[in-house]
Structure formats: C-alpha cells, structure tokens
Amino acid sequence: MSFSSTISITARVDREEAPAITVAVEMAAQAMKMAAEACPSITLRFEDPASPTDRANVPHVYLTTLLPALDVTAGSLDDVERHWTRYLADLGETGATILLCNIFRHVRDRVLADGSAPLLGKIRELNLLAVTLSHRLGIHVADVDREMANIGARRLISDYRQRSAIGSDAAGYAIAQCLLRGGFDAVVDPAILEAAQQHLGNFTSLPVLLDERDRQRRAPAAAHG
C-alpha cells in the first residue's frame, strides 16, 4: 500500500472554530515529525460549510462540525438528522475521510427562570447525533466535548464557541488525536501514526501541554514589558 507525502485537509467549520482547526493541524504535524523524519506534510484550506461540495478539489480529509446546527432555529431534531445525514453522505461520496467535531457542553448565561437551559439541551442532542451519524456513515468523531470538559470551562475561559486561545488549544488537541487515531489511516504509514500518538500523548498530557502553550503566548509580551 502506498502512502501520501502530502496530506490535504479541507475544513468546513464555523468561523470561530478556525483557530482550533489550525492548532489541530499544527499538533498533528509536529507529532508526526517527532515520530519520523520522512513524514508527510499537511496542507489546510477552509471552505464555507454551506457551499456545495467542490468535487474538483477533493482533499484526503474533510473536517466538519455540528456547531452551525445550533444557529438553525426551524425544524425538529429529525429534520437536523436528515440534513446532516445527506450532507455527510455527500462529502463521503468524494472518497475523502470524514471527521466530525462535536460541541463543548458549556453555555454561559442561558438558563431560563424555570432552571432549564434550552441551548445546552440542544448541544447534548447534537452530540448524541454525532455518535449516531458515526455508526451509520462510518465517519470519525473528534470528541472535543470530552477533552474540554476534562479541563473545565473556568480553566479554559471558554464556552461552546471556543472563544479563547486556550479553549482552541484544547479543542485542537482533541481533533489532532482523532486525525492520528483514524483520520489519517488511509494516507499515513501505521507505524508513523502509532509513534505520533505516543508523542501527542493522551488526556493526562493535555494540562501540561496547555500550560506550555500559554507560557509561549505570554513570553513575547513579558519580553516587551
């Protein structure tokens, strides 16, 4: 079996998730470089998730997300399921590997007087839908919710929209894990992927990694202070 020297990724995501996707690609590329000197490079481009599938530029991997579904007010959950089944099946027909990101279950100031949180309930429904779609269509799910929940919203200074640098780091880590544990199977040597997973680590490595990246961001400001 031959493998690619360059991996192409097309991200069809919400604009606010773009930093997390960039971090994910950076982490995956760095882990593979640490695993093997002759490892593939990665190219990343972004597409509007509402645009038609560009069959003239099919990537190795499509990265997409359920976050835009939160902004759709009309229709039932069944309608949402039908839409996403069609959408993901259409992407899958290109032959690309599909990776779907779920949503961090943290919502600020959205609790009603009766104690309910409609948006939080919708996020839970969508995350369960991601599992259903994974089983039905054979796609990979990046468990952004689990990784971010393990750290906690207070530490991440982030809600479901990942509006912080550290939140993007945590989400990116979850996506990088999924890329190395299934997303790149068709294009990267399994030995490289296995070694890269060891370098990236597991969820116990994430707090240390977040602290290091936070220190790197602060260093230039401290140097000019």
Short mmCIF file of C-alpha atoms in Angstrom, two decimals:
data_model
loop_
_atom_site.label_atom_id
_atom_site.label_comp_id
_atom_site.label_asym_id
_atom_site.label_seq_id
_atom_site.Cartn_x
_atom_site.Cartn_y
_atom_site.Cartn_z
CA MET A 1 0.00 0.00 0.00
CA SER A 2 1.37 3.45 -0.93
CA PHE A 3 1.02 6.46 1.32
CA SER A 4 0.93 10.19 0.58
CA SER A 5 3.83 12.61 1.00
CA THR A 6 1.35 15.45 1.49
CA ILE A 7 -1.99 15.24 3.31
CA SER A 8 -4.68 17.68 2.21
CA ILE A 9 -7.36 18.73 4.70
CA THR A 10 -10.42 20.84 3.93
CA ALA A 11 -12.17 22.31 6.95
CA ARG A 12 -15.86 23.16 6.59
CA VAL A 13 -16.41 24.69 10.02
CA ASP A 14 -17.83 27.68 11.85
CA ARG A 15 -15.53 30.71 11.61
CA GLU A 16 -14.94 30.70 15.36
CA GLU A 17 -13.61 27.14 15.17
CA ALA A 18 -10.89 28.01 12.64
CA PRO A 19 -8.21 28.65 15.31
CA ALA A 20 -8.84 25.20 16.84
CA ILE A 21 -8.53 23.55 13.42
CA THR A 22 -5.24 25.37 12.80
CA VAL A 23 -3.95 24.22 16.19
CA ALA A 24 -5.03 20.63 15.44
CA VAL A 25 -3.10 20.53 12.18
CA GLU A 26 -0.06 22.05 13.87
CA MET A 27 -0.15 19.48 16.68
CA ALA A 28 -0.68 16.52 14.34
CA ALA A 29 2.13 17.66 12.04
CA GLN A 30 4.52 18.18 14.96
CA ALA A 31 3.72 14.77 16.44
CA MET A 32 4.37 13.05 13.10
CA LYS A 33 7.63 14.98 12.64
CA MET A 34 8.77 13.78 16.06
CA ALA A 35 7.78 10.23 15.09
CA ALA A 36 9.61 10.07 11.76
CA GLU A 37 11.93 12.33 9.82
CA ALA A 38 10.32 11.36 6.50
CA CYS A 39 6.73 12.06 7.46
CA PRO A 40 4.00 13.64 5.32
CA SER A 41 3.39 17.38 5.35
CA ILE A 42 -0.13 18.73 5.80
CA THR A 43 -1.96 21.38 3.80
CA LEU A 44 -5.10 23.01 5.18
CA ARG A 45 -7.76 25.09 3.49
CA PHE A 46 -11.12 26.38 4.69
CA GLU A 47 -14.45 26.23 2.87
CA ASP A 48 -17.82 27.71 3.73
CA PRO A 49 -19.77 24.76 5.22
CA ALA A 50 -22.88 25.97 3.38
CA SER A 51 -21.19 25.86 -0.04
CA PRO A 52 -21.64 22.96 -2.50
CA THR A 53 -19.06 20.19 -2.31
CA ASP A 54 -16.13 21.09 -4.54
CA ARG A 55 -15.55 17.84 -6.39
CA ALA A 56 -12.72 19.39 -8.40
CA ASN A 57 -10.65 19.79 -5.22
CA VAL A 58 -11.30 16.72 -3.09
CA PRO A 59 -8.98 16.53 -0.06
CA HIS A 60 -7.77 13.45 1.77
CA VAL A 61 -9.75 14.56 4.85
CA TYR A 62 -12.84 16.69 5.36
CA LEU A 63 -13.09 18.29 8.81
CA THR A 64 -16.58 19.45 9.69
CA THR A 65 -18.58 20.34 12.77
CA LEU A 66 -22.09 20.36 14.19
CA LEU A 67 -21.73 23.87 15.61
CA PRO A 68 -23.62 25.57 12.72
CA ALA A 69 -26.65 23.43 13.62
CA LEU A 70 -27.06 25.46 16.81
CA ASP A 71 -27.93 28.52 14.75
CA VAL A 72 -30.74 26.74 12.90
CA THR A 73 -33.98 27.59 14.74
CA ALA A 74 -36.53 25.94 12.46
CA GLY A 75 -37.16 22.21 12.18
CA SER A 76 -37.14 19.24 14.52
CA LEU A 77 -34.22 17.07 15.57
CA ASP A 78 -35.37 14.59 12.91
CA ASP A 79 -35.00 17.35 10.32
CA VAL A 80 -31.50 18.10 11.58
CA GLU A 81 -30.60 14.41 11.43
CA ARG A 82 -31.85 14.10 7.86
CA HIS A 83 -29.93 17.21 6.80
CA TRP A 84 -26.65 16.05 8.35
CA THR A 85 -27.05 12.53 7.01
CA ARG A 86 -27.39 13.93 3.47
CA TYR A 87 -24.59 16.45 3.98
CA LEU A 88 -22.06 13.96 5.36
CA ALA A 89 -23.04 11.28 2.86
CA ASP A 90 -22.41 13.80 0.07
CA LEU A 91 -18.94 14.54 1.42
CA GLY A 92 -18.29 10.82 1.82
CA GLU A 93 -19.15 10.14 -1.81
CA THR A 94 -15.99 12.03 -2.78
CA GLY A 95 -13.91 9.23 -1.25
CA ALA A 96 -12.40 11.51 1.39
CA THR A 97 -12.19 10.55 5.05
CA ILE A 98 -14.77 12.46 7.11
CA LEU A 99 -14.05 13.77 10.60
CA LEU A 100 -16.92 15.37 12.54
CA CYS A 101 -16.32 17.51 15.64
CA ASN A 102 -18.85 17.52 18.46
CA ILE A 103 -19.56 20.53 20.72
CA PHE A 104 -18.31 21.51 24.17
CA ARG A 105 -21.27 21.35 26.57
CA HIS A 106 -20.83 24.66 28.33
CA VAL A 107 -23.21 27.60 27.89
CA ARG A 108 -22.95 30.93 29.68
CA ASP A 109 -25.99 32.85 30.94
CA ARG A 110 -28.57 30.84 29.02
CA VAL A 111 -30.58 29.38 31.91
CA LEU A 112 -34.27 30.32 31.97
CA ALA A 113 -36.31 31.23 35.04
CA ASP A 114 -37.51 27.64 35.41
CA GLY A 115 -33.91 26.42 35.60
CA SER A 116 -33.85 24.95 32.09
CA ALA A 117 -31.13 25.60 29.52
CA PRO A 118 -32.55 25.05 26.02
CA LEU A 119 -29.24 25.64 24.23
CA LEU A 120 -27.42 23.20 26.47
CA GLY A 121 -30.10 20.60 25.78
CA LYS A 122 -29.68 21.12 22.05
CA ILE A 123 -25.91 20.63 22.35
CA ARG A 124 -26.48 17.34 24.16
CA GLU A 125 -28.85 16.20 21.40
CA LEU A 126 -26.36 17.14 18.70
CA ASN A 127 -23.50 15.32 20.43
CA LEU A 128 -25.63 12.18 20.60
CA LEU A 129 -26.47 12.69 16.93
CA ALA A 130 -22.73 12.74 16.15
CA VAL A 131 -22.43 9.23 17.59
CA THR A 132 -25.45 8.05 15.58
CA LEU A 133 -24.03 9.50 12.36
CA SER A 134 -20.64 7.94 13.06
CA HIS A 135 -22.18 4.47 13.33
CA ARG A 136 -24.47 4.97 10.34
CA LEU A 137 -21.97 6.52 7.92
CA GLY A 138 -18.62 5.25 9.18
CA ILE A 139 -17.24 8.71 9.92
CA HIS A 140 -14.82 9.66 12.68
CA VAL A 141 -15.90 11.86 15.61
CA ALA A 142 -13.45 14.19 17.36
CA ASP A 143 -14.61 14.30 20.97
CA VAL A 144 -13.98 17.99 21.60
CA ASP A 145 -16.54 17.93 24.40
CA ARG A 146 -14.68 15.30 26.42
CA GLU A 147 -11.27 16.94 26.19
CA MET A 148 -12.57 20.41 27.05
CA ALA A 149 -14.76 19.07 29.87
CA ASN A 150 -11.76 17.28 31.39
CA ILE A 151 -10.04 20.65 31.75
CA GLY A 152 -13.15 22.66 32.64
CA ALA A 153 -14.73 25.84 31.33
CA ARG A 154 -13.21 28.03 34.06
CA ARG A 155 -9.66 26.96 33.26
CA LEU A 156 -10.29 27.27 29.53
CA ILE A 157 -12.12 30.62 29.82
CA SER A 158 -14.34 29.28 27.08
CA ASP A 159 -17.85 28.17 26.27
CA TYR A 160 -19.18 26.07 23.38
CA ARG A 161 -17.88 28.59 20.81
CA GLN A 162 -14.23 28.19 21.89
CA ARG A 163 -13.68 31.94 22.22
CA SER A 164 -10.29 31.78 23.88
CA ALA A 165 -6.79 30.77 22.83
CA ILE A 166 -6.59 28.07 25.49
CA GLY A 167 -10.03 26.78 24.51
CA SER A 168 -8.86 26.50 20.92
CA ASP A 169 -5.77 24.63 22.14
CA ALA A 170 -7.89 22.06 23.99
CA ALA A 171 -10.29 21.60 21.08
CA GLY A 172 -7.37 21.38 18.67
CA TYR A 173 -5.80 18.66 20.79
CA ALA A 174 -8.97 16.56 20.58
CA ILE A 175 -9.08 16.98 16.80
CA ALA A 176 -5.37 16.15 16.43
CA GLN A 177 -5.94 12.95 18.41
CA CYS A 178 -8.75 11.95 16.05
CA LEU A 179 -6.63 12.69 12.97
CA LEU A 180 -3.84 10.45 14.25
CA ARG A 181 -6.20 7.72 15.51
CA GLY A 182 -8.25 7.22 12.38
CA GLY A 183 -8.41 10.31 10.21
CA PHE A 184 -5.06 9.66 8.54
CA ASP A 185 -5.27 5.85 8.33
CA ALA A 186 -5.66 5.81 4.54
CA VAL A 187 -2.73 8.13 3.82
CA VAL A 188 -0.05 7.66 6.52
CA ASP A 189 2.07 4.66 7.44
CA PRO A 190 0.55 2.99 10.55
CA ALA A 191 3.98 2.91 12.23
CA ILE A 192 4.26 6.69 11.93
CA LEU A 193 0.74 7.18 13.27
CA GLU A 194 1.35 4.89 16.23
CA ALA A 195 4.56 6.68 17.17
CA ALA A 196 2.93 10.09 16.64
CA GLN A 197 0.11 9.14 19.01
CA GLN A 198 2.70 8.37 21.68
CA HIS A 199 4.29 11.78 21.18
CA LEU A 200 0.96 13.58 21.33
CA GLY A 201 0.01 11.68 24.48
CA ASN A 202 -3.43 11.19 26.00
CA PHE A 203 -5.80 13.35 28.04
CA THR A 204 -3.44 13.27 31.04
CA SER A 205 -0.88 15.10 28.89
CA LEU A 206 -3.23 17.91 27.96
CA PRO A 207 -2.93 20.13 31.09
CA VAL A 208 0.86 20.19 30.72
CA LEU A 209 0.58 20.98 27.02
CA LEU A 210 -1.92 23.80 27.65
CA ASP A 211 0.35 25.35 30.28
CA GLU A 212 3.32 25.23 27.90
CA ARG A 213 1.42 26.82 25.04
CA ASP A 214 0.08 29.50 27.39
CA ARG A 215 3.64 30.29 28.53
CA GLN A 216 4.76 30.57 24.91
CA ARG A 217 1.98 33.06 24.17
CA ARG A 218 2.87 35.15 27.22
CA ALA A 219 6.62 35.15 26.59
CA PRO A 220 6.69 37.86 23.86
CA ALA A 221 4.53 40.19 25.98
CA ALA A 222 6.77 39.63 29.02
CA ALA A 223 9.89 40.29 26.92
CA HIS A 224 8.49 43.65 25.81
CA GLY A 225 7.12 44.52 29.25
#
